Amino acid sequence: MEDIVVFDNVAKYFHTHSGQMLLRDRLFHWMRPAPRFYALRGVSFAIRRGESLAVVGQNGAGKSTLLNIATGLCLPSEGTVEINGRLAALLELGSGFHPDLTGAENIRINAALLGLRRRQTHQRFDQIVEFSELGNFIYEPLRTYSAGMVMRLAFSVAVNVDPDILIIDEVLGVGDQSFFQKCLERILEFRHGGKTLLCVSHALNTLEGLCDRGLWLDHGRVLKAGPVQQVVEEYKRSNGVAQALTSAQTVA
Amino acid sequence: MWRGDSIFLLQNLIMKDFRIRYRNMSLGVLWSLLNPLVMMGVLTFVFTMIFPNPNIRNYPVFVLCGLVPYSFFTIAWISGTTSIVDNSGLVKRVPVPREIVPIASVLSNCVHLVVQIGLLLAAALLFRGGANRYWFWLPLIWVLELIFVCGMALATAAFNVYIRDTRYIVESINTVLFWLVPIFYGLEAIPAKFAEVYQYNPIAALVVCLRDILLKAQAPPAATLEKLTAVSMLTFVVGLVIFQKGKRAFYDHI
């Protein structure tokens, strides 16, 4: 089996307090470079075709940075990244959605952004609308939709793009139970089709059901990698200890 | 990595811009006509009543030949310049080829342009009477202007990510350009030693070509066309190279 995503000793840093992007700040920082903040450091892993990886960690651990690098949105500062296949990123559902356009118009734009071709978009249009269960609302402007309806629309486009690699960043928490189930089924179906999944979530139980491998990030470094149950188990335990400590301190 | 359909995406982004802009305007496309008509009226008044110039006939059409390319250039360049920062949500979230963003932004102004060219041709027909075979040059020279604006927009869009002052510099250049493009005066009025340099500015060259075609009913001079083509192509290539360099760290700066 071939490796579909390979991270080799990847680091990503940003310059802290680099000010605004104005001429005076730029000149100032050109003369005195700002200190670096490492969002990721020495991260190496490989995902093979058909595998799925869950990334866990606390807020600010570098999970989203890792996904953004995997998607090709930003380049690593150090190390190399290799990706073979078409990605569909659910980093933020509904990228490019506009409230004044109708659901149907937004579907087309979003599909084009996610990499569908003209003919594919026409072919899958009905399928997308059907999956969203929005019925005739699809011809109403997006600003008349509820948050749940927007999420349904966005998710329906994303799962119908049919990518080689699906990247999901904490987007499964919205929507009602039945739609959530439907999405999960769709993702599992996708997994059984031999596609690759890269997933970030704080819903640890969902992750255990969806993924077979886990990666625990802490302050930009890999703390543990291995079978998802083990990683999630240990992550939970460390959180439990941390929680116990805080509550103990509160009591004291 | 992104293996989508660039043309399809470009078309979608342009349509999106167009729909958003005109859905909330009751007069819609008429607004595109208002600005050049008002400017045409004011400049015609100033330069036929206050500073009359007997050498120029059909002053309204004459000045419109200058205004339409100039106003398209300024609007398209500014919107292209700010496009990456304005669409940060897109640039930070979807791995589409970044070049598409400023190009779509420039091209979405073409709706204005088409309406204004329509106005220009209508004015030419009205004042000059009849079309001529040199009108076939028009598509070519307009495409060259588009290529030129795209090149400028690519370069400044990349700069604007790193130095947000870029848009103000662009605005200042546009103000200066109003005087340095032969809009309300003719190329003939420019002293010979400057006239040559003038035509290296593609906007000025376009104005010269338009006047030859629409007012004098003659083919645009080959030397001007050559300069227009060379500078437009070169600008596009340079703009693209700058953009390629700049786009690598867009994510870190917006």
Short mmCIF file of C-alpha atoms in Angstrom, two decimals:
data_model
loop_
_atom_site.label_atom_id
_atom_site.label_comp_id
_atom_site.label_asym_id
_atom_site.label_seq_id
_atom_site.Cartn_x
_atom_site.Cartn_y
_atom_site.Cartn_z
CA MET A 1 0.00 0.00 0.00
CA GLU A 2 1.26 3.41 -0.85
CA ASP A 3 1.64 6.30 1.53
CA ILE A 4 -0.89 8.97 0.74
CA VAL A 5 0.15 11.62 3.25
CA VAL A 6 3.71 11.78 4.54
CA PHE A 7 4.98 14.30 7.09
CA ASP A 8 8.71 14.20 7.64
CA ASN A 9 10.06 16.14 10.60
CA VAL A 10 7.65 19.01 9.97
CA ALA A 11 7.84 22.25 11.91
CA LYS A 12 5.78 25.38 11.48
CA TYR A 13 6.52 28.63 13.19
CA PHE A 14 4.93 32.04 13.12
CA HIS A 15 6.46 35.31 14.16
CA THR A 16 4.87 36.59 17.33
CA HIS A 17 3.75 40.20 17.76
CA SER A 18 4.81 41.14 14.26
CA GLY A 19 2.40 44.06 14.47
CA GLN A 20 0.07 45.10 11.71
CA MET A 21 0.92 44.60 8.10
CA LEU A 22 1.74 48.25 7.64
CA LEU A 23 4.83 49.75 6.14
CA ARG A 24 6.27 51.02 9.43
CA ASP A 25 5.82 47.66 11.17
CA ARG A 26 7.36 45.84 8.26
CA LEU A 27 10.41 48.08 8.23
CA PHE A 28 10.76 47.76 11.99
CA HIS A 29 10.59 43.98 11.93
CA TRP A 30 12.88 43.75 8.98
CA MET A 31 15.53 45.38 11.12
CA ARG A 32 14.60 43.46 14.28
CA PRO A 33 12.96 40.11 13.51
CA ALA A 34 10.21 39.08 15.91
CA PRO A 35 10.64 35.96 18.04
CA ARG A 36 9.31 32.71 16.64
CA PHE A 37 6.39 30.78 17.97
CA TYR A 38 6.42 27.11 17.05
CA ALA A 39 2.95 25.74 16.33
CA LEU A 40 4.38 22.39 15.25
CA ARG A 41 7.76 20.88 15.86
CA GLY A 42 9.37 17.68 14.61
CA VAL A 43 6.13 16.06 13.50
CA SER A 44 6.53 12.90 11.44
CA PHE A 45 3.89 10.42 10.41
CA ALA A 46 2.55 8.66 7.33
CA ILE A 47 -0.96 7.65 6.38
CA ARG A 48 -1.45 4.86 3.91
CA ARG A 49 -4.28 4.69 1.41
CA GLY A 50 -7.42 3.55 3.18
CA GLU A 51 -6.18 4.35 6.66
CA SER A 52 -7.70 6.99 8.85
CA LEU A 53 -6.02 9.11 11.42
CA ALA A 54 -7.53 10.91 14.38
CA VAL A 55 -5.64 13.87 15.76
CA VAL A 56 -6.31 14.74 19.38
CA GLY A 57 -4.93 17.38 21.68
CA GLN A 58 -5.92 20.42 23.66
CA ASN A 59 -6.73 23.81 22.17
CA GLY A 60 -3.60 25.33 20.72
CA ALA A 61 -1.79 22.01 20.45
CA GLY A 62 -1.28 22.52 16.71
CA LYS A 63 -4.05 20.28 15.36
CA SER A 64 -5.48 22.80 12.94
CA THR A 65 -2.04 23.88 11.78
CA LEU A 66 -1.29 20.26 11.02
CA LEU A 67 -4.47 19.92 8.97
CA ASN A 68 -3.81 23.19 7.14
CA ILE A 69 -0.37 21.99 6.16
CA ALA A 70 -1.80 18.67 5.02
CA THR A 71 -4.32 20.55 2.88
CA GLY A 72 -1.61 22.66 1.30
CA LEU A 73 -2.99 25.92 2.66
CA CYS A 74 0.32 26.79 4.22
CA LEU A 75 3.82 25.50 3.72
CA PRO A 76 5.87 23.92 6.52
CA SER A 77 8.70 26.09 7.85
CA GLU A 78 10.94 23.07 8.19
CA GLY A 79 10.71 19.48 6.98
CA THR A 80 8.78 18.07 4.03
CA VAL A 81 5.20 17.10 3.30
CA GLU A 82 4.07 14.84 0.53
CA ILE A 83 0.47 14.36 -0.55
CA ASN A 84 -0.81 12.06 -3.28
CA GLY A 85 -4.45 12.39 -4.16
CA ARG A 86 -7.34 14.80 -4.27
CA LEU A 87 -8.16 16.37 -0.96
CA ALA A 88 -11.46 17.65 0.21
CA ALA A 89 -11.10 19.66 3.33
CA LEU A 90 -13.94 20.31 5.69
CA LEU A 91 -11.76 22.72 7.57
CA GLU A 92 -14.52 25.20 7.74
CA LEU A 93 -17.82 24.19 6.28
CA GLY A 94 -19.20 26.38 3.57
CA SER A 95 -16.07 28.20 2.45
CA GLY A 96 -17.12 30.88 0.02
CA PHE A 97 -20.78 30.78 1.03
CA HIS A 98 -22.49 34.10 0.62
CA PRO A 99 -25.71 35.04 2.47
CA ASP A 100 -27.26 36.91 -0.47
CA LEU A 101 -27.00 33.98 -2.86
CA THR A 102 -29.46 31.11 -2.95
CA GLY A 103 -28.61 27.65 -1.69
CA ALA A 104 -28.37 26.39 -5.26
CA GLU A 105 -25.95 29.14 -6.28
CA ASN A 106 -23.84 28.51 -3.20
CA ILE A 107 -23.71 24.78 -4.00
CA ARG A 108 -22.16 25.50 -7.38
CA ILE A 109 -19.55 27.90 -6.03
CA ASN A 110 -18.64 25.63 -3.14
CA ALA A 111 -18.41 22.60 -5.41
CA ALA A 112 -16.09 24.47 -7.78
CA LEU A 113 -13.96 25.56 -4.83
CA LEU A 114 -13.72 22.01 -3.54
CA GLY A 115 -12.53 20.88 -6.95
CA LEU A 116 -15.57 19.50 -8.80
CA ARG A 117 -15.61 19.96 -12.54
CA ARG A 118 -18.47 21.52 -14.46
CA ARG A 119 -20.03 18.26 -15.61
CA GLN A 120 -19.62 16.61 -12.21
CA THR A 121 -21.32 19.55 -10.54
CA HIS A 122 -24.32 19.27 -12.87
CA GLN A 123 -24.50 15.53 -12.39
CA ARG A 124 -24.30 15.60 -8.61
CA PHE A 125 -26.46 18.66 -8.05
CA ASP A 126 -29.68 16.73 -7.38
CA GLN A 127 -27.85 14.27 -5.19
CA ILE A 128 -26.46 17.13 -3.09
CA VAL A 129 -29.86 18.77 -2.70
CA GLU A 130 -31.43 15.46 -1.77
CA PHE A 131 -28.77 14.72 0.82
CA SER A 132 -29.30 18.13 2.42
CA GLU A 133 -33.08 17.53 2.75
CA LEU A 134 -33.62 21.23 2.21
CA GLY A 135 -36.29 20.79 -0.48
CA ASN A 136 -37.53 24.03 -1.98
CA PHE A 137 -35.52 26.16 0.43
CA ILE A 138 -32.63 25.51 -1.93
CA TYR A 139 -33.88 28.41 -4.08
CA GLU A 140 -34.04 30.85 -1.16
CA PRO A 141 -31.15 33.13 -0.18
CA LEU A 142 -28.81 31.68 2.41
CA ARG A 143 -29.51 34.49 4.89
CA THR A 144 -32.98 33.04 5.43
CA TYR A 145 -31.49 29.71 6.57
CA SER A 146 -30.97 28.58 10.14
CA ALA A 147 -27.44 27.67 11.25
CA GLY A 148 -28.36 23.99 11.05
CA MET A 149 -29.61 24.37 7.48
CA VAL A 150 -26.40 26.09 6.38
CA MET A 151 -24.39 23.29 7.95
CA ARG A 152 -26.50 20.69 6.16
CA LEU A 153 -25.94 22.37 2.85
CA ALA A 154 -22.20 22.68 3.37
CA PHE A 155 -21.82 19.10 4.50
CA SER A 156 -23.90 17.81 1.61
CA VAL A 157 -21.58 19.45 -0.90
CA ALA A 158 -18.45 18.28 0.87
CA VAL A 159 -19.38 14.61 1.12
CA ASN A 160 -20.48 14.52 -2.50
CA VAL A 161 -17.17 15.80 -3.82
CA ASP A 162 -15.79 12.26 -3.64
CA PRO A 163 -12.19 13.05 -2.72
CA ASP A 164 -9.32 10.63 -2.13
CA ILE A 165 -8.62 12.18 1.24
CA LEU A 166 -11.26 13.73 3.46
CA ILE A 167 -10.05 16.16 6.07
CA ILE A 168 -12.46 17.04 8.85
CA ASP A 169 -11.74 19.71 11.43
CA GLU A 170 -14.20 19.72 14.29
CA VAL A 171 -17.28 20.19 12.18
CA LEU A 172 -19.35 17.23 13.23
CA GLY A 173 -20.75 18.89 16.31
CA VAL A 174 -23.50 20.80 14.51
CA GLY A 175 -26.83 19.62 13.22
CA ASP A 176 -29.46 17.39 14.75
CA GLN A 177 -29.01 13.78 15.72
CA SER A 178 -30.54 12.24 12.59
CA PHE A 179 -28.46 14.34 10.21
CA PHE A 180 -25.36 13.67 12.28
CA GLN A 181 -26.03 9.92 11.98
CA LYS A 182 -26.47 10.28 8.24
CA CYS A 183 -23.15 12.12 7.97
CA LEU A 184 -21.40 9.48 10.04
CA GLU A 185 -22.80 6.74 7.83
CA ARG A 186 -21.63 8.65 4.80
CA ILE A 187 -18.12 8.97 6.21
CA LEU A 188 -18.02 5.27 7.12
CA GLU A 189 -19.19 4.40 3.62
CA PHE A 190 -16.39 6.54 2.36
CA ARG A 191 -13.95 4.66 4.58
CA HIS A 192 -15.18 1.29 3.34
CA GLY A 193 -14.58 2.53 -0.19
CA GLY A 194 -10.87 2.54 0.66
CA LYS A 195 -10.56 6.31 1.02
CA THR A 196 -8.36 8.08 3.51
CA LEU A 197 -9.60 10.17 6.41
CA LEU A 198 -7.83 12.73 8.54
CA CYS A 199 -9.93 13.91 11.42
CA VAL A 200 -9.70 16.39 14.30
CA SER A 201 -12.33 16.45 16.99
CA HIS A 202 -12.91 16.76 20.69
CA ALA A 203 -15.71 14.23 20.41
CA LEU A 204 -13.42 11.38 21.37
CA ASN A 205 -16.05 8.64 21.12
CA THR A 206 -16.88 9.64 17.57
CA LEU A 207 -13.20 9.55 16.70
CA GLU A 208 -12.82 6.05 18.08
CA GLY A 209 -15.66 4.91 15.86
CA LEU A 210 -14.37 6.61 12.73
CA CYS A 211 -10.62 6.18 12.80
CA ASP A 212 -8.15 3.37 13.23
CA ARG A 213 -5.05 5.32 14.16
CA GLY A 214 -4.49 8.17 16.56
CA LEU A 215 -1.99 10.98 16.95
CA TRP A 216 -1.81 12.99 20.14
CA LEU A 217 -0.36 16.46 19.80
CA ASP A 218 0.78 18.54 22.73
CA HIS A 219 2.35 22.00 22.32
CA GLY A 220 3.21 21.24 18.72
CA ARG A 221 4.92 17.91 19.37
CA VAL A 222 3.71 14.34 18.94
CA LEU A 223 3.20 12.86 22.40
CA LYS A 224 1.90 9.52 21.25
CA ALA A 225 1.00 7.79 18.02
CA GLY A 226 -0.59 4.37 17.58
CA PRO A 227 -3.94 2.57 17.48
CA VAL A 228 -6.75 5.04 18.11
CA GLN A 229 -8.10 3.33 21.25
CA GLN A 230 -4.73 3.47 23.00
CA VAL A 231 -4.05 7.06 22.08
CA VAL A 232 -7.51 8.27 23.03
CA GLU A 233 -7.38 6.23 26.24
CA GLU A 234 -4.13 7.82 27.32
CA TYR A 235 -5.25 11.27 26.27
CA LYS A 236 -8.41 10.89 28.34
CA ARG A 237 -6.39 9.71 31.32
CA SER A 238 -4.03 12.69 31.17
CA ASN A 239 -7.03 15.03 30.88
CA GLY A 240 -8.61 13.26 33.83
CA VAL A 241 -5.48 13.83 35.90
CA ALA A 242 -5.39 17.47 34.85
CA GLN A 243 -9.05 17.90 35.75
CA ALA A 244 -8.56 16.19 39.08
CA LEU A 245 -5.67 18.51 39.81
CA THR A 246 -7.64 21.66 38.97
CA SER A 247 -10.62 20.60 41.04
CA ALA A 248 -8.29 19.73 43.90
CA GLN A 249 -6.77 23.17 43.71
CA THR A 250 -10.21 24.80 43.59
CA VAL A 251 -11.19 22.92 46.73
CA ALA A 252 -7.96 23.83 48.50
CA MET B 1 -2.91 19.16 -4.99
CA TRP B 2 -6.04 21.05 -5.99
CA ARG B 3 -7.20 19.27 -9.11
CA GLY B 4 -10.34 21.21 -9.83
CA ASP B 5 -11.49 23.02 -12.89
CA SER B 6 -9.92 26.51 -12.87
CA ILE B 7 -12.09 27.88 -15.66
CA PHE B 8 -15.28 26.63 -14.03
CA LEU B 9 -14.19 28.10 -10.71
CA LEU B 10 -13.24 31.42 -12.29
CA GLN B 11 -16.62 31.60 -13.96
CA ASN B 12 -18.37 30.83 -10.68
CA LEU B 13 -16.44 33.46 -8.76
CA ILE B 14 -17.17 36.09 -11.40
CA MET B 15 -20.87 35.23 -11.42
CA LYS B 16 -20.92 35.37 -7.63
CA ASP B 17 -19.45 38.84 -7.61
CA PHE B 18 -21.82 39.99 -10.30
CA ARG B 19 -24.89 38.60 -8.57
CA ILE B 20 -23.99 40.05 -5.20
CA ARG B 21 -23.27 43.44 -6.65
CA TYR B 22 -26.41 43.75 -8.73
CA ARG B 23 -28.96 41.92 -6.62
CA ASN B 24 -28.93 44.73 -4.11
CA MET B 25 -29.16 47.55 -6.63
CA SER B 26 -32.53 48.56 -7.97
CA LEU B 27 -31.07 50.37 -10.98
CA GLY B 28 -28.55 47.59 -11.57
CA VAL B 29 -26.41 48.10 -14.62
CA LEU B 30 -27.60 51.70 -15.08
CA TRP B 31 -25.16 52.72 -12.36
CA SER B 32 -22.33 51.71 -14.65
CA LEU B 33 -23.54 54.31 -17.13
CA LEU B 34 -24.07 57.14 -14.70
CA ASN B 35 -20.45 57.73 -13.73
CA PRO B 36 -18.98 58.02 -17.26
CA LEU B 37 -21.93 60.11 -18.43
CA VAL B 38 -21.54 62.60 -15.60
CA MET B 39 -17.77 62.82 -16.12
CA MET B 40 -18.29 63.19 -19.85
CA GLY B 41 -20.72 66.06 -19.26
CA VAL B 42 -18.45 67.86 -16.80
CA LEU B 43 -15.28 67.52 -18.87
CA THR B 44 -17.11 68.51 -22.03
CA PHE B 45 -18.41 71.62 -20.31
CA VAL B 46 -14.96 72.57 -18.98
CA PHE B 47 -13.08 71.96 -22.21
CA THR B 48 -15.58 73.41 -24.66
CA MET B 49 -16.80 76.38 -22.58
CA ILE B 50 -13.97 77.31 -20.20
CA PHE B 51 -10.86 76.10 -21.99
CA PRO B 52 -12.17 75.62 -25.51
CA ASN B 53 -9.96 73.56 -27.83
CA PRO B 54 -10.94 74.16 -31.46
CA ASN B 55 -8.69 71.32 -32.70
CA ILE B 56 -10.85 68.65 -31.13
CA ARG B 57 -14.18 67.86 -32.70
CA ASN B 58 -16.85 65.62 -31.17
CA TYR B 59 -15.51 66.39 -27.70
CA PRO B 60 -18.00 64.14 -25.82
CA VAL B 61 -16.91 61.05 -27.77
CA PHE B 62 -13.30 62.16 -27.61
CA VAL B 63 -13.34 62.38 -23.83
CA LEU B 64 -15.36 59.18 -23.46
CA CYS B 65 -12.62 57.33 -25.38
CA GLY B 66 -10.32 58.35 -22.55
CA LEU B 67 -12.69 57.90 -19.63
CA VAL B 68 -13.88 54.35 -20.30
CA PRO B 69 -10.43 52.66 -20.39
CA TYR B 70 -9.19 54.80 -17.50
CA SER B 71 -12.13 54.17 -15.17
CA PHE B 72 -12.08 50.45 -15.90
CA PHE B 73 -8.38 50.31 -15.19
CA THR B 74 -8.62 52.12 -11.86
CA ILE B 75 -11.60 50.14 -10.55
CA ALA B 76 -10.27 46.78 -11.69
CA TRP B 77 -6.78 47.44 -10.38
CA ILE B 78 -7.98 48.49 -6.93
CA SER B 79 -10.36 45.56 -6.57
CA GLY B 80 -7.61 43.19 -7.73
CA THR B 81 -5.14 44.71 -5.28
CA THR B 82 -7.32 44.15 -2.24
CA SER B 83 -8.71 40.80 -3.46
CA ILE B 84 -6.44 38.46 -1.51
CA VAL B 85 -6.93 40.30 1.77
CA ASP B 86 -10.68 40.75 1.14
CA ASN B 87 -11.07 37.05 0.40
CA SER B 88 -8.93 35.89 3.30
CA GLY B 89 -11.66 33.42 4.30
CA LEU B 90 -11.22 31.71 0.96
CA VAL B 91 -7.44 31.92 0.83
CA LYS B 92 -7.05 30.50 4.34
CA ARG B 93 -9.63 27.76 3.94
CA VAL B 94 -9.56 26.35 0.42
CA PRO B 95 -6.43 25.23 -1.42
CA VAL B 96 -7.49 26.71 -4.77
CA PRO B 97 -4.76 28.21 -6.96
CA ARG B 98 -4.34 31.69 -5.49
CA GLU B 99 -3.92 33.35 -8.89
CA ILE B 100 -7.62 32.81 -9.51
CA VAL B 101 -8.62 35.23 -6.76
CA PRO B 102 -7.19 38.50 -8.17
CA ILE B 103 -7.96 37.48 -11.75
CA ALA B 104 -11.60 36.78 -10.88
CA SER B 105 -11.75 40.09 -9.08
CA VAL B 106 -10.45 41.98 -12.13
CA LEU B 107 -12.70 40.12 -14.54
CA SER B 108 -15.81 40.62 -12.45
CA ASN B 109 -15.55 44.31 -13.31
CA CYS B 110 -16.04 43.40 -16.96
CA VAL B 111 -19.78 43.76 -16.53
CA HIS B 112 -19.23 47.48 -16.03
CA LEU B 113 -16.80 47.49 -18.89
CA VAL B 114 -19.17 45.86 -21.37
CA VAL B 115 -21.90 48.36 -20.52
CA GLN B 116 -19.48 51.26 -20.84
CA ILE B 117 -18.07 50.03 -24.14
CA GLY B 118 -21.66 49.81 -25.33
CA LEU B 119 -22.12 53.43 -24.33
CA LEU B 120 -18.91 54.40 -26.09
CA LEU B 121 -19.91 52.66 -29.32
CA ALA B 122 -23.36 54.17 -29.17
CA ALA B 123 -21.84 57.63 -28.76
CA ALA B 124 -19.45 56.97 -31.64
CA LEU B 125 -22.33 55.90 -33.86
CA LEU B 126 -24.37 58.91 -32.87
CA PHE B 127 -21.68 61.57 -33.32
CA ARG B 128 -19.60 60.04 -36.07
CA GLY B 129 -22.29 58.08 -37.86
CA GLY B 130 -21.71 54.49 -38.85
CA ALA B 131 -19.22 51.82 -37.92
CA ASN B 132 -16.10 51.04 -39.92
CA ARG B 133 -14.05 47.94 -40.60
CA TYR B 134 -11.39 49.01 -38.11
CA TRP B 135 -13.87 48.20 -35.33
CA PHE B 136 -12.56 44.65 -35.63
CA TRP B 137 -9.46 45.87 -33.80
CA LEU B 138 -11.52 46.64 -30.69
CA PRO B 139 -11.67 43.13 -29.16
CA LEU B 140 -7.92 42.74 -29.46
CA ILE B 141 -7.00 46.01 -27.78
CA TRP B 142 -9.50 45.46 -24.96
CA VAL B 143 -8.12 41.99 -24.31
CA LEU B 144 -4.66 43.54 -24.10
CA GLU B 145 -5.90 45.99 -21.48
CA LEU B 146 -7.37 43.09 -19.50
CA ILE B 147 -4.05 41.26 -19.60
CA PHE B 148 -2.30 44.40 -18.45
CA VAL B 149 -4.68 44.97 -15.51
CA CYS B 150 -4.41 41.32 -14.47
CA GLY B 151 -0.62 41.62 -14.40
CA MET B 152 -0.72 44.80 -12.32
CA ALA B 153 -3.32 43.33 -9.97
CA LEU B 154 -1.34 40.11 -9.41
CA ALA B 155 1.73 42.08 -8.40
CA THR B 156 -0.01 44.55 -6.09
CA ALA B 157 -2.33 41.90 -4.61
CA ALA B 158 0.75 40.02 -3.42
CA PHE B 159 2.37 43.19 -2.05
CA ASN B 160 -0.83 44.17 -0.31
CA VAL B 161 -0.73 41.04 1.85
CA TYR B 162 2.64 42.00 3.29
CA ILE B 163 2.24 45.76 3.25
CA ARG B 164 -1.34 46.89 3.61
CA ASP B 165 -0.38 50.40 2.55
CA THR B 166 -0.17 49.12 -1.01
CA ARG B 167 -3.80 49.93 -1.72
CA TYR B 168 -3.26 53.59 -0.83
CA ILE B 169 -0.24 53.74 -3.09
CA VAL B 170 -2.36 52.26 -5.87
CA GLU B 171 -5.07 54.84 -5.23
CA SER B 172 -2.53 57.66 -5.45
CA ILE B 173 -1.12 56.30 -8.69
CA ASN B 174 -4.64 56.20 -10.09
CA THR B 175 -5.19 59.87 -9.25
CA VAL B 176 -1.93 60.84 -10.93
CA LEU B 177 -2.81 58.70 -13.91
CA PHE B 178 -5.92 60.74 -14.60
CA TRP B 179 -3.60 63.57 -15.67
CA LEU B 180 -0.96 61.45 -17.35
CA VAL B 181 -3.31 59.53 -19.61
CA PRO B 182 -4.56 61.61 -22.55
CA ILE B 183 -8.16 61.68 -21.33
CA PHE B 184 -9.19 65.30 -21.80
CA TYR B 185 -6.36 66.23 -24.15
CA GLY B 186 -5.06 64.52 -27.30
CA LEU B 187 -1.76 62.87 -28.05
CA GLU B 188 -1.08 65.69 -30.50
CA ALA B 189 -0.91 68.17 -27.63
CA ILE B 190 2.01 66.30 -26.03
CA PRO B 191 5.48 67.60 -26.97
CA ALA B 192 7.27 65.20 -29.33
CA LYS B 193 9.95 64.20 -26.85
CA PHE B 194 7.32 62.98 -24.35
CA ALA B 195 4.89 61.51 -26.86
CA GLU B 196 7.03 58.43 -27.43
CA VAL B 197 7.35 57.66 -23.71
CA TYR B 198 3.61 58.26 -23.22
CA GLN B 199 2.71 55.34 -25.41
CA TYR B 200 4.57 52.87 -23.25
CA ASN B 201 1.73 53.33 -20.81
CA PRO B 202 -0.78 50.74 -22.05
CA ILE B 203 -3.75 52.81 -20.90
CA ALA B 204 -2.54 55.80 -22.92
CA ALA B 205 -1.83 53.54 -25.89
CA LEU B 206 -5.34 52.11 -25.65
CA VAL B 207 -6.86 55.58 -25.62
CA VAL B 208 -4.84 56.53 -28.71
CA CYS B 209 -5.97 53.37 -30.53
CA LEU B 210 -9.62 53.89 -29.57
CA ARG B 211 -9.60 57.45 -30.92
CA ASP B 212 -8.02 56.38 -34.16
CA ILE B 213 -10.62 53.68 -34.65
CA LEU B 214 -13.74 55.43 -33.44
CA LEU B 215 -13.07 59.07 -34.36
CA LYS B 216 -10.62 59.07 -37.24
CA ALA B 217 -11.88 55.81 -38.77
CA GLN B 218 -8.35 54.57 -39.31
CA ALA B 219 -6.33 51.57 -38.18
CA PRO B 220 -4.38 52.11 -34.95
CA PRO B 221 -0.68 52.87 -35.61
CA ALA B 222 1.45 49.74 -35.65
CA ALA B 223 4.08 51.25 -33.34
CA THR B 224 1.45 51.96 -30.67
CA LEU B 225 -0.04 48.48 -30.99
CA GLU B 226 3.39 46.92 -30.63
CA LYS B 227 4.07 48.86 -27.45
CA LEU B 228 0.63 48.05 -26.09
CA THR B 229 1.16 44.33 -26.72
CA ALA B 230 4.72 44.19 -25.45
CA VAL B 231 4.10 46.12 -22.24
CA SER B 232 0.87 44.26 -21.45
CA MET B 233 2.43 40.84 -21.91
CA LEU B 234 5.55 41.78 -19.99
CA THR B 235 3.50 43.20 -17.12
CA PHE B 236 1.47 40.01 -16.92
CA VAL B 237 4.55 37.81 -16.77
CA VAL B 238 6.26 39.99 -14.18
CA GLY B 239 3.05 40.19 -12.14
CA LEU B 240 2.71 36.43 -12.20
CA VAL B 241 6.32 35.91 -11.10
CA ILE B 242 5.91 38.33 -8.18
CA PHE B 243 2.67 36.64 -7.20
CA GLN B 244 4.25 33.18 -7.31
CA LYS B 245 6.94 34.35 -4.93
CA GLY B 246 4.53 36.13 -2.64
CA LYS B 247 1.84 33.46 -2.40
CA ARG B 248 4.03 31.02 -0.50
CA ALA B 249 3.49 32.81 2.78
CA PHE B 250 0.03 34.34 2.25
CA TYR B 251 -1.38 32.06 4.91
CA ASP B 252 1.03 33.36 7.56
CA HIS B 253 0.17 36.99 6.90
CA ILE B 254 -3.59 37.24 6.52
#
